mmCIF file of C-alpha atoms and ligand atoms in Angstrom:
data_model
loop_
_atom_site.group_PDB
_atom_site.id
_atom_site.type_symbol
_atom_site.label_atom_id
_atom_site.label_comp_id
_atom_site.label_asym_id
_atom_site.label_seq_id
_atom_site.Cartn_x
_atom_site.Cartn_y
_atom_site.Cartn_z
ATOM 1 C CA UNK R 1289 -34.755 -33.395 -2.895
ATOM 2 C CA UNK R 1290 -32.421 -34.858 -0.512
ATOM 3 C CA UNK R 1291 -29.374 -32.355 0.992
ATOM 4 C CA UNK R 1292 -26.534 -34.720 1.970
ATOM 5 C CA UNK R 1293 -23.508 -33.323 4.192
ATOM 6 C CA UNK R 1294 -20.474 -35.146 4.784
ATOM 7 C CA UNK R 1295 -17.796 -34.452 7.645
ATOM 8 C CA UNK R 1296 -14.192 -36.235 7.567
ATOM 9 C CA UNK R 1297 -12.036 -34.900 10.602
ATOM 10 C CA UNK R 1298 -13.167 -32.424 13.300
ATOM 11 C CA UNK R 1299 -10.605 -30.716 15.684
ATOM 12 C CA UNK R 1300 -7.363 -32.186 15.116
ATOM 13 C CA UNK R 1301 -6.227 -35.299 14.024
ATOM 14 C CA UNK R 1302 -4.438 -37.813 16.005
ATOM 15 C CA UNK R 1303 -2.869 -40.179 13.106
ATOM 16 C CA UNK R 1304 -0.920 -39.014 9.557
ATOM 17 C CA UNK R 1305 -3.354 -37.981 7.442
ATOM 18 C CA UNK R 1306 -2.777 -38.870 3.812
ATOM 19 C CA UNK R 1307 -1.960 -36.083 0.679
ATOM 20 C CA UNK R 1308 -4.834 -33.465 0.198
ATOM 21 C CA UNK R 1309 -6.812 -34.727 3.285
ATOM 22 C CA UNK R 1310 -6.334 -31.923 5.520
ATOM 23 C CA UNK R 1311 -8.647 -29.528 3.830
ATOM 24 C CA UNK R 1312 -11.606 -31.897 5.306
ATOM 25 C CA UNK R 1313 -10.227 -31.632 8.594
ATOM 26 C CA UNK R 1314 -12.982 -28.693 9.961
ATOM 27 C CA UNK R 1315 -12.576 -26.639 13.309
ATOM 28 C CA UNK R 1316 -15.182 -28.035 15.940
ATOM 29 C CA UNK R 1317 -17.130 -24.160 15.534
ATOM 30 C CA UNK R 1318 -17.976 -24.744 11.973
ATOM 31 C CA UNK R 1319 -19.356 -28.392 12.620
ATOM 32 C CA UNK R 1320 -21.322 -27.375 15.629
ATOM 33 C CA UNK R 1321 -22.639 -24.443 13.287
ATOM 34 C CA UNK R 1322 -23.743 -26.576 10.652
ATOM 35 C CA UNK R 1323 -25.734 -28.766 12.758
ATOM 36 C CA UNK R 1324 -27.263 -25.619 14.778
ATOM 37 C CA UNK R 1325 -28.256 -24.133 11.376
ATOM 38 C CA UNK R 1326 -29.146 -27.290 9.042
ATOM 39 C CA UNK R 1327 -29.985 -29.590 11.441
ATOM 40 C CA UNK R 1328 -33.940 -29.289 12.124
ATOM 41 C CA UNK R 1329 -34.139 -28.750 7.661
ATOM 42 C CA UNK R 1330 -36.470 -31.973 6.983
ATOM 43 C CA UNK R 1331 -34.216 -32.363 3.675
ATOM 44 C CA UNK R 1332 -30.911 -32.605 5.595
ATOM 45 C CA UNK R 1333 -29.398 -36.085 5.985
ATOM 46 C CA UNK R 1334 -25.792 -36.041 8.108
ATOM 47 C CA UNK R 1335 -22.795 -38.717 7.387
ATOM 48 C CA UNK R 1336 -18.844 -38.914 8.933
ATOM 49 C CA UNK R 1337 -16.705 -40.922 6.463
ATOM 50 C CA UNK R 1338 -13.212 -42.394 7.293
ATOM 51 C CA UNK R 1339 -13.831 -43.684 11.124
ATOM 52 C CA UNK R 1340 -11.604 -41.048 12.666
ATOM 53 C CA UNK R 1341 -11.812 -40.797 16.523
ATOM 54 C CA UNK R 1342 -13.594 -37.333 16.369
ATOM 55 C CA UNK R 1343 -16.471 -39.003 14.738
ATOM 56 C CA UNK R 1344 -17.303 -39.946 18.661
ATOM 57 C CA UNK R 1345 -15.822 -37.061 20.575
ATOM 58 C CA UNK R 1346 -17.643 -34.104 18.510
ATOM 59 C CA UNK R 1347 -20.172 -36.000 15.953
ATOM 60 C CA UNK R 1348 -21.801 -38.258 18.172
ATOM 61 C CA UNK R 1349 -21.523 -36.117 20.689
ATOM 62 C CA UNK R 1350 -23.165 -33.406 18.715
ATOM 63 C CA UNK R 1351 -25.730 -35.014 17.129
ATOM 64 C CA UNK R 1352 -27.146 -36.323 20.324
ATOM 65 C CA UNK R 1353 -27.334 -32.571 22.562
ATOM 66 C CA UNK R 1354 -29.727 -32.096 19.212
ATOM 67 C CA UNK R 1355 -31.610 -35.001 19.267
ATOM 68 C CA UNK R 1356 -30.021 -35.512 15.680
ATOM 69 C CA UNK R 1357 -29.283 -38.771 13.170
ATOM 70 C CA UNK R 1358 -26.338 -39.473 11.147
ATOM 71 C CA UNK R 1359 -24.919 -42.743 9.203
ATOM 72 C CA UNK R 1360 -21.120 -43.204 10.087
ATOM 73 C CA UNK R 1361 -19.174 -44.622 7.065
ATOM 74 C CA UNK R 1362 -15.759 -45.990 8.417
ATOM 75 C CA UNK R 1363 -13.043 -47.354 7.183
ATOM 76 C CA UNK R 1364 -12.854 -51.212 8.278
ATOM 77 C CA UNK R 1365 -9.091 -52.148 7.986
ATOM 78 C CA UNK R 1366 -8.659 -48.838 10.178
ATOM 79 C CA UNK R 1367 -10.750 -50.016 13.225
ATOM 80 C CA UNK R 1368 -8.391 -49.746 16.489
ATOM 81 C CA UNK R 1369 -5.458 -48.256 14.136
ATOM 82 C CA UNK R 1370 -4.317 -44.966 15.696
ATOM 83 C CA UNK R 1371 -6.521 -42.041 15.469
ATOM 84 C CA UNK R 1372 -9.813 -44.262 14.270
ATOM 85 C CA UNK R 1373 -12.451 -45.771 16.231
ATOM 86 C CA UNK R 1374 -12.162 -48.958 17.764
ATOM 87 C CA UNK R 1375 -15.010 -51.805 17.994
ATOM 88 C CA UNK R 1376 -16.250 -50.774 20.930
ATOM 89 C CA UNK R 1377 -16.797 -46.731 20.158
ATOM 90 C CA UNK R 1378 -18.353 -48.593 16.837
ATOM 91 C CA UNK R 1379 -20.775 -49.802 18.940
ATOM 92 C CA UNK R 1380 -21.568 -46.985 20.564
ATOM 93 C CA UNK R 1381 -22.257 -45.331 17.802
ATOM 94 C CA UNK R 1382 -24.859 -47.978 16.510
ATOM 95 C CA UNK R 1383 -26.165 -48.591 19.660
ATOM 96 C CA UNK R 1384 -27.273 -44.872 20.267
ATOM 97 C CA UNK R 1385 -29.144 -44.634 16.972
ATOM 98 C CA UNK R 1386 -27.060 -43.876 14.101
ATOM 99 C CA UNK R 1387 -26.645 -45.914 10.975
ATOM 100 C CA UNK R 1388 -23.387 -47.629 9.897
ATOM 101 C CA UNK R 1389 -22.149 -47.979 6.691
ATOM 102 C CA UNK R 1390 -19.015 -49.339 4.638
ATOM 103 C CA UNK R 1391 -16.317 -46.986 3.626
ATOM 104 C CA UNK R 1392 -14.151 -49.894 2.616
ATOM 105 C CA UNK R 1393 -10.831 -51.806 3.974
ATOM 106 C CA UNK R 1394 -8.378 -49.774 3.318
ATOM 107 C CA UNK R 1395 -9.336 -46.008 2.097
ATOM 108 C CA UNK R 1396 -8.160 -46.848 -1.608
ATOM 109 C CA UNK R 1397 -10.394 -45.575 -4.471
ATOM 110 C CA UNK R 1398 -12.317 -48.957 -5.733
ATOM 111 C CA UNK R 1399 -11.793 -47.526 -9.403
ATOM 112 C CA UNK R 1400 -8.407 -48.524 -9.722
ATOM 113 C CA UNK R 1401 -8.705 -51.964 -8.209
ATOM 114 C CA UNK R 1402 -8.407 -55.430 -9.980
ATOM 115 C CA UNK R 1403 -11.446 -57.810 -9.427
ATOM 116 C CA UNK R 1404 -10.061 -59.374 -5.559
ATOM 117 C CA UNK R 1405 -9.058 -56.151 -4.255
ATOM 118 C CA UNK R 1406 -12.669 -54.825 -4.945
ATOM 119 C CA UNK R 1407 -13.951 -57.640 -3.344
ATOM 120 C CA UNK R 1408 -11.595 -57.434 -0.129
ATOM 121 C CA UNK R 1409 -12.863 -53.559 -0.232
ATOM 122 C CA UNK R 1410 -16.809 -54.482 -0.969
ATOM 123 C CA UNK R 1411 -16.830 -57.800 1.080
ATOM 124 C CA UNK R 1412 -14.644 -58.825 3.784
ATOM 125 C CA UNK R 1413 -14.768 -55.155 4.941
ATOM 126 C CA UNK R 1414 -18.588 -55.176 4.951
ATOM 127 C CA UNK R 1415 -18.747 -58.318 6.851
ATOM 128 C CA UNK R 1416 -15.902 -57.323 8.872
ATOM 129 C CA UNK R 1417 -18.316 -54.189 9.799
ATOM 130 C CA UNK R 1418 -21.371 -56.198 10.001
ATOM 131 C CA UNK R 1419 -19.972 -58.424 12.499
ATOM 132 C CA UNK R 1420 -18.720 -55.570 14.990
ATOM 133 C CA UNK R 1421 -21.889 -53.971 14.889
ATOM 134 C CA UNK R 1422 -24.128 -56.995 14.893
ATOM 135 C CA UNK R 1423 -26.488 -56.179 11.923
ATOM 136 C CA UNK R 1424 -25.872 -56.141 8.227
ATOM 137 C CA UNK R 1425 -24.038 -53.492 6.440
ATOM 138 C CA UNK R 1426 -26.000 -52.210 3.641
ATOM 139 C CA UNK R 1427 -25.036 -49.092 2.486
ATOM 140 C CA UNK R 1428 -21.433 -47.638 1.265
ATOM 141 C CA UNK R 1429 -19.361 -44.432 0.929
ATOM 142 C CA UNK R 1430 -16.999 -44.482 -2.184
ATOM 143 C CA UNK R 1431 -13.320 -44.154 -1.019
ATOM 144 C CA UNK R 1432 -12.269 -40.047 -2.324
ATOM 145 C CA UNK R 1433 -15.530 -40.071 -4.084
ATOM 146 C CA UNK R 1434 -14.401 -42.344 -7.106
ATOM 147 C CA UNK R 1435 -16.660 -44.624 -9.212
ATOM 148 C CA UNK R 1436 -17.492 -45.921 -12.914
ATOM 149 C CA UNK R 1437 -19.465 -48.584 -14.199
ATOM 150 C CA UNK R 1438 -17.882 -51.842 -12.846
ATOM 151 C CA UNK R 1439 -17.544 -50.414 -9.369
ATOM 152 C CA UNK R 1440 -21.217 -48.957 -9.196
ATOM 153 C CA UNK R 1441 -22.086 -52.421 -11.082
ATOM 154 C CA UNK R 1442 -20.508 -54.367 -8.330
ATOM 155 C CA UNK R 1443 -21.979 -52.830 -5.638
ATOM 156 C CA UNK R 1444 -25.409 -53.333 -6.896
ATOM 157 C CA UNK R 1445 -24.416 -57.109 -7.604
ATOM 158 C CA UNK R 1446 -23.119 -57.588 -3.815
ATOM 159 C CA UNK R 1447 -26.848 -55.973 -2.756
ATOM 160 C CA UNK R 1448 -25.278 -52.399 -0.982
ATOM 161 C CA UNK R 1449 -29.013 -50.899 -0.777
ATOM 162 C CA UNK R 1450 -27.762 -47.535 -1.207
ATOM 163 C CA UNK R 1451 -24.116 -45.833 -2.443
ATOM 164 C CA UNK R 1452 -22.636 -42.210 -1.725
ATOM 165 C CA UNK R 1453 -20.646 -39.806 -4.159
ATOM 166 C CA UNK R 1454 -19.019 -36.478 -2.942
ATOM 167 C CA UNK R 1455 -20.449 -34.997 -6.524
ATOM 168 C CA UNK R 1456 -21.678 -31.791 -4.344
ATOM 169 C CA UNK R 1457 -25.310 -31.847 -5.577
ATOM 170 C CA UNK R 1458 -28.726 -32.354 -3.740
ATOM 171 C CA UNK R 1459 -29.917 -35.899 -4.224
ATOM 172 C CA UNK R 1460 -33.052 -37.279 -5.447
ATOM 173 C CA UNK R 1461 -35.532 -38.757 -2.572
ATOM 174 C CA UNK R 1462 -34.599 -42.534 -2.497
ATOM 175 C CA UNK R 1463 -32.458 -43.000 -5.378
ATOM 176 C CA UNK R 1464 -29.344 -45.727 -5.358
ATOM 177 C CA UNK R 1465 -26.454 -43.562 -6.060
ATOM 178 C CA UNK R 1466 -26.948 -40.382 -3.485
ATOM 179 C CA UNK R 1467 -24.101 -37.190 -4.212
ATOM 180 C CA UNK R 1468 -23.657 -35.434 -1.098
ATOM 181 C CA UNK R 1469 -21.409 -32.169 0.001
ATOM 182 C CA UNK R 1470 -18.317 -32.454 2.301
ATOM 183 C CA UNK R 1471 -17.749 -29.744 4.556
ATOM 184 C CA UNK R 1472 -14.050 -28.662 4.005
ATOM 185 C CA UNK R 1473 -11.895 -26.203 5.875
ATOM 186 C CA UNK R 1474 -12.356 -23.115 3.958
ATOM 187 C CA UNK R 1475 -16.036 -23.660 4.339
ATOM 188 C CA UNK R 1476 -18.295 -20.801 5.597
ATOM 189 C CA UNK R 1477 -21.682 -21.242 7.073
ATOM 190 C CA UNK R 1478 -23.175 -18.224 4.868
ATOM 191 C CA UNK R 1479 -21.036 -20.196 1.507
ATOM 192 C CA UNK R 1480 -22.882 -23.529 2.914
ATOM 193 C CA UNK R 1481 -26.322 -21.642 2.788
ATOM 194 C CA UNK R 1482 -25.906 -20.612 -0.874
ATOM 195 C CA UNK R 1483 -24.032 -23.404 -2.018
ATOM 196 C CA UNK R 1484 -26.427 -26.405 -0.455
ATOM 197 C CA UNK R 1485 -29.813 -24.251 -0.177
ATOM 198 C CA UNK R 1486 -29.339 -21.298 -2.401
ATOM 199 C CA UNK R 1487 -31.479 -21.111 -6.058
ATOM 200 C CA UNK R 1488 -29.460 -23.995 -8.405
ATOM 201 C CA UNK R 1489 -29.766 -23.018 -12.419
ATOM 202 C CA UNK R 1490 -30.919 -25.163 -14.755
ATOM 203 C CA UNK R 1491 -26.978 -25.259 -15.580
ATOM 204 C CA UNK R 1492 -26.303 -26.137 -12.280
ATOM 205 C CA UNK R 1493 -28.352 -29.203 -12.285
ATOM 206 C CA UNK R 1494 -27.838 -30.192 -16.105
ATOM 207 C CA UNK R 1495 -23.778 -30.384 -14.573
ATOM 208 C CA UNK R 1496 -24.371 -32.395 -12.401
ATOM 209 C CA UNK R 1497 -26.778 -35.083 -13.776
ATOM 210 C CA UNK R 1498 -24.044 -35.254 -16.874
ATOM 211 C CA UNK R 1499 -21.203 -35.564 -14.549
ATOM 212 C CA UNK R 1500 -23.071 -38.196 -12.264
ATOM 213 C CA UNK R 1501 -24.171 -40.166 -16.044
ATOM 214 C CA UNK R 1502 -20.321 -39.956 -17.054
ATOM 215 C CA UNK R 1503 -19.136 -41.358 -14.100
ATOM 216 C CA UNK R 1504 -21.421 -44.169 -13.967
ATOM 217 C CA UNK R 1505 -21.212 -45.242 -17.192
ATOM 218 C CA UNK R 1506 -17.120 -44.814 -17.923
ATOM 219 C CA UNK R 1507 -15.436 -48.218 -17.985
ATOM 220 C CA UNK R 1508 -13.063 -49.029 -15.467
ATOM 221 C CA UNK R 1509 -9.747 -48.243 -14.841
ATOM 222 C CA UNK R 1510 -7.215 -50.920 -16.440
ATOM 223 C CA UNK R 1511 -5.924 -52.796 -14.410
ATOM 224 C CA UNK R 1512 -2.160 -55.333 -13.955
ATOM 225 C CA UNK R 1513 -3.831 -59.434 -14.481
HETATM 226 ZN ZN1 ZN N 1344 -12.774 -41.224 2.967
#
């Protein structure tokens, strides 16, 4: 089993943040914690969503003094705004050995999208990634965790190699559609250790594959034509 962990914001932000997003805004102790206690587990694979400007000050920054790996999911129509990384720290980023994925154009959840949007959010902000990083883009971060059949169907249909939830569950070695946890502000590092390495029931992981099936399979959102 796979243990992904997701960070948003570290420290404080430096743009408005949208409704409900502050909760995944962590203080720069707890993120240096997690990587000093979950870093060197084998199972443990690291991601930063959204693009924010901390992802460089404390992630990279972070994950290097450890020797660690992460893939950076930002958001493309975001890229220089205030408060988000630019090309260049982009760059950085890829050029010291971290992956970089797709988190969209514009940080809208791809469920309630008509067919164009989706592909502005799947396409031109993929290639719009791809070509300020200088490889392809192959792997996505769904907007606020959101999906359903015709978004999960699209993204296999454009070719994203792999696609990650926030369902808060350990993923299976190698599969397409990967849950992972977010670290959120009232996070503790003892509630991490339970939560992400504790004993799961058989409940536990009956919830989650049933949630995960639901989501995948539910038709999509209507949509104005
Ligand atoms: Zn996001």
């Amino acid at each position: 089993m796979i243990i992904n962990i997701c960070f948003h914001g570290i420290g404080r932000p430096a743009r408005e943040l949208e409704p409900d997003e502050d909760g995944y805004w962590i203080e720069p102790g707890l993120f240096e914690e997690v990587l000093d206690r979950f870093g060197d587990r084998p199972e443990v694979r690291f991601s930063f969503d959204d693009g924010n400007l901390s992802d460089l000050d404390h992630g990279l920054a972070g994950l290097l003094r450890r020797g660690l790996t992460a893939t950076f999911f930002p958001v493309a129509g975001r890229l220089d705004g205030p408060g988000s990384l630019g090309p260049d720290d982009l760059r950085v980023i890829g050029r010291a050995g971290m992956a970089i994925g797709s988190h969209g154009l514009d940080h809208r959840p791809w469920r309630s999208l008509d067919d164009q949007e989706l592909d502005r959010e799947l396409i031109t902000a993929r290639n719009r990634l791809a070509e300020v990083v200088g490889r392809p883009i192959t792997q996505a971060a769904l907007p606020l965790g959101r999906y359903d059949r015709k978004v999960l169907g699209r993204l296999r249909s454009l070719g994203y190699r792999r696609v990650f939830s926030s369902d808060r569950a350990p993923a299976e070695k190698g599969a397409w559609l990967q849950p992972r946890y977010s670290v959120r502000d009232t996070d503790t590092i003892s509630g991490l250790e339970r939560e992400l390495f504790g004993p799961r029931s058989l409940k536990q992981r009956a919830r989650y594959r049933a949630v995960a099936l639901y989501k995948s399979q539910r038709p999509g959102i209507a949509v104005r034509t």
